[in-house]
Amino acid sequence: MERSSAAASGGSTNRREATRQKLYEAAVTLIAEQGFSATTVDEIAERAGVAKGTVYYNFASKSVLFEELLRHGVGLLTASLREAAENTDLAGGTKVDALDAMIRAGLGFIARYPAFTQLYVAELWRTNRAWQSTLMVVRQQVVAVIEGVLREGVANGELSDEIDVPLTAAALVGMVLVAALDWQSFQPERSLDDVHASLSRLLQGRVSGSR
């Protein structure tokens, strides 16, 4: 009996997570297309293929859904960056190798979730949203992962102790975001490998001539 109850509970949890994922995907697509204010809960429910009441069952309001959407998306990106760094360490790579792997992971995430990335970048420029504090928190999650690798590189002597770690981490995030959005919007014919190779050269200081 206990095992059956546990299985039922697990199944219920999985179904709810699947529903929430549908709502996330529907919301991010619609909001990226037409903006937050113009997107209604009815539209989100219709795009997700659920009843309107299901939206409110999972999220108290459209604003709460959006805040959770930001946390969910940035959580996926942060996990991807962390995994890239950890795998590089396990393979015996340097901290620059780890940063390079994180750049590739970031590009891969953006290629997979372009609507979320467009939405995230657009919201960074807004200052009058109720979820501004949430946006700052999730931004710091991404930057903190990169800061950690930079600090380790400075500590082991691989990177200069003169670098501004917080600003350098933010610059790397910005480089990937802007380059990827340009790639997706204006140069979609380029491959991920091609774009990554260009950013890799920037990271490793190989953009100057031989003189």
PDB file of C-alpha atoms in Angstrom:
ATOM      1  CA  MET A   1       0.000   0.000   0.000  1.00  0.00           C
ATOM      2  CA  GLU A   2       2.794   2.421   0.927  1.00  0.00           C
ATOM      3  CA  ARG A   3       4.624   1.623  -2.293  1.00  0.00           C
ATOM      4  CA  SER A   4       1.472   2.288  -4.334  1.00  0.00           C
ATOM      5  CA  SER A   5       0.954   5.606  -2.550  1.00  0.00           C
ATOM      6  CA  ALA A   6       4.545   6.618  -3.218  1.00  0.00           C
ATOM      7  CA  ALA A   7       4.216   5.683  -6.883  1.00  0.00           C
ATOM      8  CA  ALA A   8       0.997   7.669  -7.176  1.00  0.00           C
ATOM      9  CA  SER A   9       2.632  10.658  -5.511  1.00  0.00           C
ATOM     10  CA  GLY A  10       5.601  10.436  -7.843  1.00  0.00           C
ATOM     11  CA  GLY A  11       3.340  10.203 -10.865  1.00  0.00           C
ATOM     12  CA  SER A  12       1.386  13.247  -9.717  1.00  0.00           C
ATOM     13  CA  THR A  13       4.588  15.212  -9.239  1.00  0.00           C
ATOM     14  CA  ASN A  14       5.848  14.240 -12.692  1.00  0.00           C
ATOM     15  CA  ARG A  15       2.558  15.272 -14.290  1.00  0.00           C
ATOM     16  CA  ARG A  16       2.628  18.616 -12.537  1.00  0.00           C
ATOM     17  CA  GLU A  17       6.214  19.254 -13.633  1.00  0.00           C
ATOM     18  CA  ALA A  18       5.255  18.347 -17.215  1.00  0.00           C
ATOM     19  CA  THR A  19       2.347  20.795 -17.045  1.00  0.00           C
ATOM     20  CA  ARG A  20       4.544  23.541 -15.624  1.00  0.00           C
ATOM     21  CA  GLN A  21       7.072  22.923 -18.401  1.00  0.00           C
ATOM     22  CA  LYS A  22       4.306  23.356 -21.003  1.00  0.00           C
ATOM     23  CA  LEU A  23       3.288  26.614 -19.348  1.00  0.00           C
ATOM     24  CA  TYR A  24       6.890  27.854 -19.262  1.00  0.00           C
ATOM     25  CA  GLU A  25       7.337  27.101 -22.953  1.00  0.00           C
ATOM     26  CA  ALA A  26       4.020  28.682 -23.920  1.00  0.00           C
ATOM     27  CA  ALA A  27       4.669  31.805 -21.849  1.00  0.00           C
ATOM     28  CA  VAL A  28       8.207  32.405 -23.062  1.00  0.00           C
ATOM     29  CA  THR A  29       7.197  32.012 -26.706  1.00  0.00           C
ATOM     30  CA  LEU A  30       4.214  34.327 -26.453  1.00  0.00           C
ATOM     31  CA  ILE A  31       5.953  36.976 -24.355  1.00  0.00           C
ATOM     32  CA  ALA A  32       8.962  36.986 -26.687  1.00  0.00           C
ATOM     33  CA  GLU A  33       6.599  37.409 -29.639  1.00  0.00           C
ATOM     34  CA  GLN A  34       4.300  40.140 -28.314  1.00  0.00           C
ATOM     35  CA  GLY A  35       5.546  41.392 -24.956  1.00  0.00           C
ATOM     36  CA  PHE A  36       4.495  40.738 -21.380  1.00  0.00           C
ATOM     37  CA  SER A  37       1.645  43.264 -21.180  1.00  0.00           C
ATOM     38  CA  ALA A  38       0.018  42.093 -24.410  1.00  0.00           C
ATOM     39  CA  THR A  39       0.122  38.415 -23.428  1.00  0.00           C
ATOM     40  CA  THR A  40      -2.916  37.119 -21.562  1.00  0.00           C
ATOM     41  CA  VAL A  41      -3.341  34.125 -19.299  1.00  0.00           C
ATOM     42  CA  ASP A  42      -5.976  32.829 -21.740  1.00  0.00           C
ATOM     43  CA  GLU A  43      -3.380  32.831 -24.531  1.00  0.00           C
ATOM     44  CA  ILE A  44      -0.801  31.077 -22.380  1.00  0.00           C
ATOM     45  CA  ALA A  45      -3.311  28.389 -21.433  1.00  0.00           C
ATOM     46  CA  GLU A  46      -4.404  27.922 -25.044  1.00  0.00           C
ATOM     47  CA  ARG A  47      -0.813  27.676 -26.320  1.00  0.00           C
ATOM     48  CA  ALA A  48       0.023  25.164 -23.572  1.00  0.00           C
ATOM     49  CA  GLY A  49      -3.115  23.137 -24.287  1.00  0.00           C
ATOM     50  CA  VAL A  50      -4.494  23.406 -20.752  1.00  0.00           C
ATOM     51  CA  ALA A  51      -7.461  25.053 -19.041  1.00  0.00           C
ATOM     52  CA  LYS A  52      -7.089  28.625 -17.786  1.00  0.00           C
ATOM     53  CA  GLY A  53      -7.617  27.394 -14.244  1.00  0.00           C
ATOM     54  CA  THR A  54      -4.553  25.178 -14.600  1.00  0.00           C
ATOM     55  CA  VAL A  55      -2.389  28.263 -14.997  1.00  0.00           C
ATOM     56  CA  TYR A  56      -3.647  29.723 -11.717  1.00  0.00           C
ATOM     57  CA  TYR A  57      -3.384  26.324 -10.014  1.00  0.00           C
ATOM     58  CA  ASN A  58       0.326  26.280 -10.765  1.00  0.00           C
ATOM     59  CA  PHE A  59       1.066  30.016 -10.544  1.00  0.00           C
ATOM     60  CA  ALA A  60      -0.750  32.682  -8.535  1.00  0.00           C
ATOM     61  CA  SER A  61      -0.593  35.219 -11.362  1.00  0.00           C
ATOM     62  CA  LYS A  62       0.964  35.975 -14.723  1.00  0.00           C
ATOM     63  CA  SER A  63       3.718  37.934 -12.976  1.00  0.00           C
ATOM     64  CA  VAL A  64       4.524  34.978 -10.724  1.00  0.00           C
ATOM     65  CA  LEU A  65       4.636  32.718 -13.774  1.00  0.00           C
ATOM     66  CA  PHE A  66       7.088  35.104 -15.414  1.00  0.00           C
ATOM     67  CA  GLU A  67       9.322  35.255 -12.345  1.00  0.00           C
ATOM     68  CA  GLU A  68       9.365  31.466 -12.157  1.00  0.00           C
ATOM     69  CA  LEU A  69      10.097  31.388 -15.875  1.00  0.00           C
ATOM     70  CA  LEU A  70      13.183  33.528 -15.330  1.00  0.00           C
ATOM     71  CA  ARG A  71      14.347  31.297 -12.476  1.00  0.00           C
ATOM     72  CA  HIS A  72      13.690  28.131 -14.479  1.00  0.00           C
ATOM     73  CA  GLY A  73      15.495  29.261 -17.619  1.00  0.00           C
ATOM     74  CA  VAL A  74      18.505  30.739 -15.862  1.00  0.00           C
ATOM     75  CA  GLY A  75      18.671  27.630 -13.681  1.00  0.00           C
ATOM     76  CA  LEU A  76      19.030  25.491 -16.802  1.00  0.00           C
ATOM     77  CA  LEU A  77      21.741  27.797 -18.169  1.00  0.00           C
ATOM     78  CA  THR A  78      23.646  27.836 -14.872  1.00  0.00           C
ATOM     79  CA  ALA A  79      23.569  24.050 -14.642  1.00  0.00           C
ATOM     80  CA  SER A  80      24.857  23.791 -18.211  1.00  0.00           C
ATOM     81  CA  LEU A  81      27.768  26.152 -17.510  1.00  0.00           C
ATOM     82  CA  ARG A  82      28.661  24.402 -14.270  1.00  0.00           C
ATOM     83  CA  GLU A  83      28.618  20.991 -15.971  1.00  0.00           C
ATOM     84  CA  ALA A  84      30.922  22.271 -18.734  1.00  0.00           C
ATOM     85  CA  ALA A  85      33.434  23.548 -16.172  1.00  0.00           C
ATOM     86  CA  GLU A  86      33.297  20.372 -14.096  1.00  0.00           C
ATOM     87  CA  ASN A  87      33.766  18.122 -17.131  1.00  0.00           C
ATOM     88  CA  THR A  88      36.790  20.168 -18.177  1.00  0.00           C
ATOM     89  CA  ASP A  89      38.309  19.766 -14.719  1.00  0.00           C
ATOM     90  CA  LEU A  90      37.721  16.001 -14.815  1.00  0.00           C
ATOM     91  CA  ALA A  91      39.466  15.851 -18.190  1.00  0.00           C
ATOM     92  CA  GLY A  92      42.495  17.690 -16.767  1.00  0.00           C
ATOM     93  CA  GLY A  93      41.894  20.936 -18.661  1.00  0.00           C
ATOM     94  CA  THR A  94      43.001  24.401 -17.637  1.00  0.00           C
ATOM     95  CA  LYS A  95      40.752  27.167 -16.325  1.00  0.00           C
ATOM     96  CA  VAL A  96      40.893  28.840 -19.741  1.00  0.00           C
ATOM     97  CA  ASP A  97      39.752  25.528 -21.218  1.00  0.00           C
ATOM     98  CA  ALA A  98      36.902  25.555 -18.706  1.00  0.00           C
ATOM     99  CA  LEU A  99      35.894  29.088 -19.709  1.00  0.00           C
ATOM    100  CA  ASP A 100      36.045  28.048 -23.355  1.00  0.00           C
ATOM    101  CA  ALA A 101      33.805  25.065 -22.643  1.00  0.00           C
ATOM    102  CA  MET A 102      31.390  27.353 -20.806  1.00  0.00           C
ATOM    103  CA  ILE A 103      31.230  29.678 -23.802  1.00  0.00           C
ATOM    104  CA  ARG A 104      30.296  26.727 -25.990  1.00  0.00           C
ATOM    105  CA  ALA A 105      27.713  25.573 -23.451  1.00  0.00           C
ATOM    106  CA  GLY A 106      26.227  29.064 -23.377  1.00  0.00           C
ATOM    107  CA  LEU A 107      25.985  29.186 -27.156  1.00  0.00           C
ATOM    108  CA  GLY A 108      24.350  25.763 -27.157  1.00  0.00           C
ATOM    109  CA  PHE A 109      21.780  26.881 -24.593  1.00  0.00           C
ATOM    110  CA  ILE A 110      20.920  30.000 -26.584  1.00  0.00           C
ATOM    111  CA  ALA A 111      20.593  28.004 -29.795  1.00  0.00           C
ATOM    112  CA  ARG A 112      18.200  25.647 -28.007  1.00  0.00           C
ATOM    113  CA  TYR A 113      16.200  28.372 -26.217  1.00  0.00           C
ATOM    114  CA  PRO A 114      16.394  31.489 -28.439  1.00  0.00           C
ATOM    115  CA  ALA A 115      13.025  32.894 -27.317  1.00  0.00           C
ATOM    116  CA  PHE A 116      14.021  32.746 -23.648  1.00  0.00           C
ATOM    117  CA  THR A 117      17.324  34.454 -24.393  1.00  0.00           C
ATOM    118  CA  GLN A 118      15.645  37.269 -26.314  1.00  0.00           C
ATOM    119  CA  LEU A 119      13.228  37.718 -23.444  1.00  0.00           C
ATOM    120  CA  TYR A 120      15.973  37.702 -20.810  1.00  0.00           C
ATOM    121  CA  VAL A 121      18.083  40.275 -22.656  1.00  0.00           C
ATOM    122  CA  ALA A 122      15.069  42.542 -23.223  1.00  0.00           C
ATOM    123  CA  GLU A 123      14.154  42.436 -19.533  1.00  0.00           C
ATOM    124  CA  LEU A 124      17.697  43.356 -18.482  1.00  0.00           C
ATOM    125  CA  TRP A 125      17.096  46.815 -19.946  1.00  0.00           C
ATOM    126  CA  ARG A 126      13.818  47.429 -18.138  1.00  0.00           C
ATOM    127  CA  THR A 127      13.770  49.082 -14.717  1.00  0.00           C
ATOM    128  CA  ASN A 128      10.065  49.291 -13.875  1.00  0.00           C
ATOM    129  CA  ARG A 129       9.180  45.633 -13.576  1.00  0.00           C
ATOM    130  CA  ALA A 130       7.960  44.067 -10.333  1.00  0.00           C
ATOM    131  CA  TRP A 131      10.399  41.210 -10.820  1.00  0.00           C
ATOM    132  CA  GLN A 132      13.540  43.376 -11.179  1.00  0.00           C
ATOM    133  CA  SER A 133      14.993  41.960  -7.962  1.00  0.00           C
ATOM    134  CA  THR A 134      14.377  38.420  -9.203  1.00  0.00           C
ATOM    135  CA  LEU A 135      16.145  39.258 -12.457  1.00  0.00           C
ATOM    136  CA  MET A 136      19.176  40.522 -10.558  1.00  0.00           C
ATOM    137  CA  VAL A 137      19.282  37.360  -8.440  1.00  0.00           C
ATOM    138  CA  VAL A 138      19.163  34.985 -11.403  1.00  0.00           C
ATOM    139  CA  ARG A 139      21.717  37.080 -13.320  1.00  0.00           C
ATOM    140  CA  GLN A 140      24.103  36.742 -10.399  1.00  0.00           C
ATOM    141  CA  GLN A 141      23.681  32.964 -10.467  1.00  0.00           C
ATOM    142  CA  VAL A 142      25.117  32.836 -13.983  1.00  0.00           C
ATOM    143  CA  VAL A 143      27.885  35.339 -13.314  1.00  0.00           C
ATOM    144  CA  ALA A 144      28.876  33.602 -10.069  1.00  0.00           C
ATOM    145  CA  VAL A 145      29.671  30.337 -11.870  1.00  0.00           C
ATOM    146  CA  ILE A 146      32.078  32.143 -14.181  1.00  0.00           C
ATOM    147  CA  GLU A 147      33.531  34.182 -11.330  1.00  0.00           C
ATOM    148  CA  GLY A 148      34.344  30.944  -9.544  1.00  0.00           C
ATOM    149  CA  VAL A 149      36.400  29.645 -12.456  1.00  0.00           C
ATOM    150  CA  LEU A 150      38.171  32.991 -12.848  1.00  0.00           C
ATOM    151  CA  ARG A 151      39.070  33.110  -9.142  1.00  0.00           C
ATOM    152  CA  GLU A 152      40.449  29.573  -9.313  1.00  0.00           C
ATOM    153  CA  GLY A 153      42.525  30.566 -12.328  1.00  0.00           C
ATOM    154  CA  VAL A 154      43.924  33.564 -10.468  1.00  0.00           C
ATOM    155  CA  ALA A 155      44.629  31.467  -7.375  1.00  0.00           C
ATOM    156  CA  ASN A 156      46.645  28.854  -9.294  1.00  0.00           C
ATOM    157  CA  GLY A 157      48.588  31.462 -11.260  1.00  0.00           C
ATOM    158  CA  GLU A 158      47.061  30.656 -14.623  1.00  0.00           C
ATOM    159  CA  LEU A 159      45.315  34.031 -14.829  1.00  0.00           C
ATOM    160  CA  SER A 160      46.654  37.460 -13.868  1.00  0.00           C
ATOM    161  CA  ASP A 161      45.781  38.662 -10.392  1.00  0.00           C
ATOM    162  CA  GLU A 162      45.176  42.090 -11.933  1.00  0.00           C
ATOM    163  CA  ILE A 163      41.941  41.081 -13.642  1.00  0.00           C
ATOM    164  CA  ASP A 164      38.685  42.472 -12.319  1.00  0.00           C
ATOM    165  CA  VAL A 165      36.905  39.176 -11.677  1.00  0.00           C
ATOM    166  CA  PRO A 166      33.288  40.422 -11.390  1.00  0.00           C
ATOM    167  CA  LEU A 167      33.567  42.681 -14.444  1.00  0.00           C
ATOM    168  CA  THR A 168      35.393  40.052 -16.498  1.00  0.00           C
ATOM    169  CA  ALA A 169      32.729  37.466 -15.664  1.00  0.00           C
ATOM    170  CA  ALA A 170      29.969  39.895 -16.653  1.00  0.00           C
ATOM    171  CA  ALA A 171      31.841  40.738 -19.855  1.00  0.00           C
ATOM    172  CA  LEU A 172      32.087  37.069 -20.818  1.00  0.00           C
ATOM    173  CA  VAL A 173      28.352  36.590 -20.239  1.00  0.00           C
ATOM    174  CA  GLY A 174      27.633  39.705 -22.287  1.00  0.00           C
ATOM    175  CA  MET A 175      29.926  38.589 -25.092  1.00  0.00           C
ATOM    176  CA  VAL A 176      28.155  35.262 -25.428  1.00  0.00           C
ATOM    177  CA  LEU A 177      24.666  36.779 -25.217  1.00  0.00           C
ATOM    178  CA  VAL A 178      25.255  39.501 -27.803  1.00  0.00           C
ATOM    179  CA  ALA A 179      27.251  37.314 -30.189  1.00  0.00           C
ATOM    180  CA  ALA A 180      24.659  34.540 -29.993  1.00  0.00           C
ATOM    181  CA  LEU A 181      21.725  36.873 -30.584  1.00  0.00           C
ATOM    182  CA  ASP A 182      23.530  38.374 -33.576  1.00  0.00           C
ATOM    183  CA  TRP A 183      24.221  34.859 -34.826  1.00  0.00           C
ATOM    184  CA  GLN A 184      20.619  33.725 -34.426  1.00  0.00           C
ATOM    185  CA  SER A 185      19.111  36.899 -35.869  1.00  0.00           C
ATOM    186  CA  PHE A 186      21.479  37.885 -38.677  1.00  0.00           C
ATOM    187  CA  GLN A 187      23.856  34.991 -39.401  1.00  0.00           C
ATOM    188  CA  PRO A 188      21.787  31.814 -38.867  1.00  0.00           C
ATOM    189  CA  GLU A 189      23.705  30.028 -41.611  1.00  0.00           C
ATOM    190  CA  ARG A 190      26.782  29.873 -39.386  1.00  0.00           C
ATOM    191  CA  SER A 191      27.317  26.727 -37.335  1.00  0.00           C
ATOM    192  CA  LEU A 192      27.728  26.609 -33.578  1.00  0.00           C
ATOM    193  CA  ASP A 193      31.292  25.358 -34.109  1.00  0.00           C
ATOM    194  CA  ASP A 194      32.076  28.395 -36.268  1.00  0.00           C
ATOM    195  CA  VAL A 195      30.678  30.922 -33.789  1.00  0.00           C
ATOM    196  CA  HIS A 196      32.361  29.180 -30.871  1.00  0.00           C
ATOM    197  CA  ALA A 197      35.714  29.216 -32.674  1.00  0.00           C
ATOM    198  CA  SER A 198      35.483  32.993 -33.133  1.00  0.00           C
ATOM    199  CA  LEU A 199      34.671  33.623 -29.468  1.00  0.00           C
ATOM    200  CA  SER A 200      37.358  31.144 -28.435  1.00  0.00           C
ATOM    201  CA  ARG A 201      39.953  33.227 -30.253  1.00  0.00           C
ATOM    202  CA  LEU A 202      38.796  36.297 -28.334  1.00  0.00           C
ATOM    203  CA  LEU A 203      39.003  34.445 -25.028  1.00  0.00           C
ATOM    204  CA  GLN A 204      42.516  33.203 -25.697  1.00  0.00           C
ATOM    205  CA  GLY A 205      43.824  36.533 -26.969  1.00  0.00           C
ATOM    206  CA  ARG A 206      44.465  35.347 -30.493  1.00  0.00           C
ATOM    207  CA  VAL A 207      42.861  38.255 -32.364  1.00  0.00           C
ATOM    208  CA  SER A 208      45.988  40.386 -32.757  1.00  0.00           C
ATOM    209  CA  GLY A 209      48.435  39.959 -35.631  1.00  0.00           C
ATOM    210  CA  SER A 210      51.794  38.250 -35.395  1.00  0.00           C
ATOM    211  CA  ARG A 211      53.675  41.553 -35.177  1.00  0.00           C
TER     212      ARG A 211
END
